[in-house]
mmCIF file of N, CA and C in Angstrom:
data_model
loop_
_atom_site.group_PDB
_atom_site.id
_atom_site.type_symbol
_atom_site.label_atom_id
_atom_site.label_comp_id
_atom_site.label_asym_id
_atom_site.label_seq_id
_atom_site.Cartn_x
_atom_site.Cartn_y
_atom_site.Cartn_z
ATOM 1 N N ALA M 8 28.394 284.776 149.547
ATOM 2 C CA ALA M 8 27.031 284.760 149.045
ATOM 3 C C ALA M 8 26.829 285.969 148.137
ATOM 4 N N ALA M 9 26.477 285.709 146.912
ATOM 5 C CA ALA M 9 26.320 286.796 145.942
ATOM 6 C C ALA M 9 25.022 287.567 146.160
ATOM 7 N N HIS M 10 23.941 286.849 146.370
ATOM 8 C CA HIS M 10 22.671 287.550 146.556
ATOM 9 C C HIS M 10 21.791 286.810 147.555
ATOM 10 N N LYS M 11 20.798 287.503 148.048
ATOM 11 C CA LYS M 11 19.836 286.921 148.982
ATOM 12 C C LYS M 11 18.633 286.455 148.180
ATOM 13 N N SER M 12 18.468 285.167 148.111
ATOM 14 C CA SER M 12 17.358 284.583 147.367
ATOM 15 C C SER M 12 16.052 284.735 148.138
ATOM 16 N N LYS M 13 14.952 284.716 147.422
ATOM 17 C CA LYS M 13 13.629 284.739 148.056
ATOM 18 C C LYS M 13 13.217 283.349 148.545
ATOM 19 N N GLU M 14 13.980 282.326 148.207
ATOM 20 C CA GLU M 14 13.652 280.967 148.629
ATOM 21 C C GLU M 14 13.724 280.864 150.151
ATOM 22 N N LYS M 15 12.804 280.106 150.731
ATOM 23 C CA LYS M 15 12.658 280.031 152.186
ATOM 24 C C LYS M 15 13.933 279.601 152.913
ATOM 25 N N GLY M 16 14.617 278.615 152.409
ATOM 26 C CA GLY M 16 15.779 278.082 153.104
ATOM 27 C C GLY M 16 17.054 278.888 152.934
ATOM 28 N N HIS M 17 17.042 279.837 152.039
ATOM 29 C CA HIS M 17 18.276 280.567 151.750
ATOM 30 C C HIS M 17 18.745 281.403 152.937
ATOM 31 N N GLN M 18 17.851 282.101 153.609
ATOM 32 C CA GLN M 18 18.241 282.898 154.777
ATOM 33 C C GLN M 18 18.747 282.002 155.900
ATOM 34 N N ILE M 19 18.148 280.836 156.033
ATOM 35 C CA ILE M 19 18.610 279.883 157.050
ATOM 36 C C ILE M 19 20.048 279.465 156.746
ATOM 37 N N ALA M 20 20.329 279.183 155.478
ATOM 38 C CA ALA M 20 21.684 278.797 155.078
ATOM 39 C C ALA M 20 22.668 279.941 155.302
ATOM 40 N N LEU M 21 22.278 281.163 154.948
ATOM 41 C CA LEU M 21 23.153 282.319 155.163
ATOM 42 C C LEU M 21 23.461 282.501 156.645
ATOM 43 N N ASP M 22 22.437 282.378 157.478
ATOM 44 C CA ASP M 22 22.636 282.514 158.924
ATOM 45 C C ASP M 22 23.574 281.423 159.453
ATOM 46 N N TYR M 23 23.350 280.193 159.015
ATOM 47 C CA TYR M 23 24.169 279.071 159.468
ATOM 48 C C TYR M 23 25.635 279.270 159.084
ATOM 49 N N LEU M 24 25.865 279.786 157.884
ATOM 50 C CA LEU M 24 27.232 280.009 157.393
ATOM 51 C C LEU M 24 27.809 281.350 157.827
ATOM 52 N N ASN M 25 26.994 282.137 158.554
ATOM 53 C CA ASN M 25 27.404 283.466 159.014
ATOM 54 C C ASN M 25 27.855 284.342 157.836
ATOM 55 N N GLN M 26 27.040 284.349 156.787
ATOM 56 C CA GLN M 26 27.351 285.094 155.569
ATOM 57 C C GLN M 26 26.324 286.197 155.336
ATOM 58 N N SER M 27 26.782 287.281 154.738
ATOM 59 C CA SER M 27 25.900 288.372 154.316
ATOM 60 C C SER M 27 25.971 288.465 152.802
ATOM 61 N N PRO M 28 24.831 288.559 152.134
ATOM 62 C CA PRO M 28 24.855 288.639 150.675
ATOM 63 C C PRO M 28 25.338 289.999 150.189
ATOM 64 N N LEU M 29 25.982 290.013 149.017
ATOM 65 C CA LEU M 29 26.393 291.270 148.393
ATOM 66 C C LEU M 29 25.178 292.040 147.888
ATOM 67 N N LEU M 30 24.181 291.316 147.399
ATOM 68 C CA LEU M 30 23.005 291.926 146.778
ATOM 69 C C LEU M 30 21.724 291.354 147.370
ATOM 70 N N ASP M 31 20.683 292.157 147.393
ATOM 71 C CA ASP M 31 19.346 291.709 147.784
ATOM 72 C C ASP M 31 18.382 292.316 146.774
ATOM 73 N N LEU M 32 18.137 291.584 145.696
ATOM 74 C CA LEU M 32 17.360 292.117 144.579
ATOM 75 C C LEU M 32 15.989 291.465 144.432
ATOM 76 N N ASP M 33 15.523 290.777 145.476
ATOM 77 C CA ASP M 33 14.214 290.111 145.427
ATOM 78 C C ASP M 33 14.115 289.104 144.281
ATOM 79 N N MET M 34 15.209 288.425 143.972
ATOM 80 C CA MET M 34 15.208 287.468 142.865
ATOM 81 C C MET M 34 14.921 286.068 143.373
ATOM 82 N N ARG M 35 14.246 285.298 142.551
ATOM 83 C CA ARG M 35 13.985 283.887 142.812
ATOM 84 C C ARG M 35 14.215 283.126 141.504
ATOM 85 N N LEU M 36 15.355 283.402 140.877
ATOM 86 C CA LEU M 36 15.597 282.873 139.542
ATOM 87 C C LEU M 36 16.407 281.588 139.530
ATOM 88 N N GLY M 37 17.374 281.465 140.418
ATOM 89 C CA GLY M 37 18.252 280.304 140.383
ATOM 90 C C GLY M 37 19.237 280.406 139.233
ATOM 91 N N GLU M 38 19.728 279.287 138.770
ATOM 92 C CA GLU M 38 20.661 279.206 137.648
ATOM 93 C C GLU M 38 21.907 280.065 137.829
ATOM 94 N N GLY M 39 22.261 280.435 139.039
ATOM 95 C CA GLY M 39 23.476 281.217 139.260
ATOM 96 C C GLY M 39 23.372 282.673 138.862
ATOM 97 N N THR M 40 22.171 283.204 138.747
ATOM 98 C CA THR M 40 21.988 284.601 138.341
ATOM 99 C C THR M 40 22.661 285.549 139.319
ATOM 100 N N GLY M 41 22.502 285.314 140.604
ATOM 101 C CA GLY M 41 23.133 286.167 141.608
ATOM 102 C C GLY M 41 24.647 286.112 141.522
ATOM 103 N N ALA M 42 25.192 284.930 141.246
ATOM 104 C CA ALA M 42 26.645 284.794 141.109
ATOM 105 C C ALA M 42 27.149 285.578 139.903
ATOM 106 N N ALA M 43 26.388 285.551 138.807
ATOM 107 C CA ALA M 43 26.785 286.299 137.608
ATOM 108 C C ALA M 43 26.822 287.799 137.892
ATOM 109 N N LEU M 44 25.877 288.286 138.664
ATOM 110 C CA LEU M 44 25.872 289.700 139.039
ATOM 111 C C LEU M 44 26.959 289.998 140.067
ATOM 112 N N GLY M 45 27.112 289.116 141.028
ATOM 113 C CA GLY M 45 28.084 289.323 142.097
ATOM 114 C C GLY M 45 29.519 289.348 141.603
ATOM 115 N N ILE M 46 29.858 288.489 140.642
ATOM 116 C CA ILE M 46 31.237 288.459 140.149
ATOM 117 C C ILE M 46 31.577 289.759 139.439
ATOM 118 N N ASN M 47 30.613 290.340 138.736
ATOM 119 C CA ASN M 47 30.848 291.634 138.087
ATOM 120 C C ASN M 47 31.037 292.741 139.124
ATOM 121 N N LEU M 48 30.283 292.686 140.202
ATOM 122 C CA LEU M 48 30.424 293.669 141.274
ATOM 123 C C LEU M 48 31.813 293.571 141.918
ATOM 124 N N LEU M 49 32.266 292.357 142.166
ATOM 125 C CA LEU M 49 33.607 292.159 142.733
ATOM 126 C C LEU M 49 34.694 292.624 141.765
ATOM 127 N N ASP M 50 34.527 292.311 140.482
ATOM 128 C CA ASP M 50 35.504 292.726 139.474
ATOM 129 C C ASP M 50 35.610 294.245 139.416
ATOM 130 N N LEU M 51 34.480 294.923 139.398
ATOM 131 C CA LEU M 51 34.476 296.387 139.367
ATOM 132 C C LEU M 51 35.112 296.964 140.633
ATOM 133 N N SER M 52 34.807 296.375 141.774
ATOM 134 C CA SER M 52 35.388 296.849 143.035
ATOM 135 C C SER M 52 36.906 296.738 143.023
ATOM 136 N N LEU M 53 37.414 295.624 142.521
ATOM 137 C CA LEU M 53 38.869 295.444 142.446
ATOM 138 C C LEU M 53 39.505 296.442 141.486
ATOM 139 N N LYS M 54 38.847 296.710 140.369
ATOM 140 C CA LYS M 54 39.381 297.692 139.418
ATOM 141 C C LYS M 54 39.405 299.089 140.030
ATOM 142 N N LEU M 55 38.354 299.452 140.759
ATOM 143 C CA LEU M 55 38.342 300.752 141.428
ATOM 144 C C LEU M 55 39.466 300.853 142.451
ATOM 145 N N LEU M 56 39.669 299.785 143.183
ATOM 146 C CA LEU M 56 40.700 299.772 144.220
ATOM 147 C C LEU M 56 42.112 299.853 143.643
ATOM 148 N N THR M 57 42.338 299.170 142.525
ATOM 149 C CA THR M 57 43.706 299.060 142.008
ATOM 150 C C THR M 57 44.027 300.000 140.848
ATOM 151 N N GLN M 58 43.007 300.515 140.150
ATOM 152 C CA GLN M 58 43.279 301.291 138.944
ATOM 153 C C GLN M 58 42.800 302.739 138.992
ATOM 154 N N MET M 59 42.051 303.111 139.990
ATOM 155 C CA MET M 59 41.530 304.472 140.054
ATOM 156 C C MET M 59 42.646 305.441 140.452
ATOM 157 N N ALA M 60 42.714 306.546 139.750
ATOM 158 C CA ALA M 60 43.748 307.547 140.016
ATOM 159 C C ALA M 60 43.463 308.277 141.322
ATOM 160 N N THR M 61 44.538 308.687 141.979
ATOM 161 C CA THR M 61 44.390 309.542 143.156
ATOM 162 C C THR M 61 44.096 310.961 142.681
ATOM 163 N N PHE M 62 43.714 311.839 143.589
ATOM 164 C CA PHE M 62 43.492 313.241 143.218
ATOM 165 C C PHE M 62 44.755 313.819 142.595
ATOM 166 N N GLN M 63 45.902 313.512 143.187
ATOM 167 C CA GLN M 63 47.171 314.043 142.684
ATOM 168 C C GLN M 63 47.453 313.524 141.271
ATOM 169 N N GLU M 64 47.267 312.222 141.057
ATOM 170 C CA GLU M 64 47.504 311.635 139.735
ATOM 171 C C GLU M 64 46.557 312.200 138.681
ATOM 172 N N ALA M 65 45.334 312.524 139.085
ATOM 173 C CA ALA M 65 44.336 313.052 138.152
ATOM 174 C C ALA M 65 44.437 314.558 137.982
ATOM 175 N N GLY M 66 45.299 315.196 138.756
ATOM 176 C CA GLY M 66 45.467 316.642 138.646
ATOM 177 C C GLY M 66 44.341 317.441 139.270
ATOM 178 N N VAL M 67 43.688 316.874 140.264
ATOM 179 C CA VAL M 67 42.606 317.575 140.956
ATOM 180 C C VAL M 67 43.217 318.515 141.988
ATOM 181 N N ALA M 68 42.850 319.777 141.928
ATOM 182 C CA ALA M 68 43.387 320.776 142.859
ATOM 183 C C ALA M 68 42.711 320.646 144.212
ATOM 184 N N THR M 69 43.482 320.826 145.269
ATOM 185 C CA THR M 69 42.907 320.857 146.604
ATOM 186 C C THR M 69 42.340 322.243 146.857
ATOM 187 N N GLU M 70 41.606 322.402 147.943
ATOM 188 C CA GLU M 70 41.001 323.697 148.272
ATOM 189 C C GLU M 70 42.074 324.778 148.412
ATOM 190 N N LYS M 71 43.190 324.446 149.048
ATOM 191 C CA LYS M 71 44.275 325.424 149.225
ATOM 192 C C LYS M 71 44.883 325.831 147.882
ATOM 193 N N GLU M 72 45.052 324.869 146.986
ATOM 194 C CA GLU M 72 45.662 325.147 145.688
ATOM 195 C C GLU M 72 44.770 326.011 144.802
ATOM 196 N N SER M 73 43.462 325.918 144.989
ATOM 197 C CA SER M 73 42.545 326.665 144.125
ATOM 198 C C SER M 73 42.331 328.100 144.594
ATOM 199 N N GLU M 74 42.837 328.463 145.765
ATOM 200 C CA GLU M 74 42.654 329.827 146.277
ATOM 201 C C GLU M 74 43.589 330.799 145.618
#
C-alpha cells in the first residue's frame, strides 16, 4: 500500500490485507497518485541502500582518527 487514502473503505481494506501504508498524506485524489509517490520513495530507498558510500569509502574520519 503506497498511501493511506481518506476514503472510508480504504482503512478497512488495509486492515483486511494486514498492510501498512508507506505514506499518510491526507490525500483523496485517486488516479494512482499515492502509487506515483510511493514508487519514487522505494526507488530512492533502494539507491540509498545499494549506492551510498560507507564512511570508509567517503573518507570520513572516525573519532579516534581525528584525535
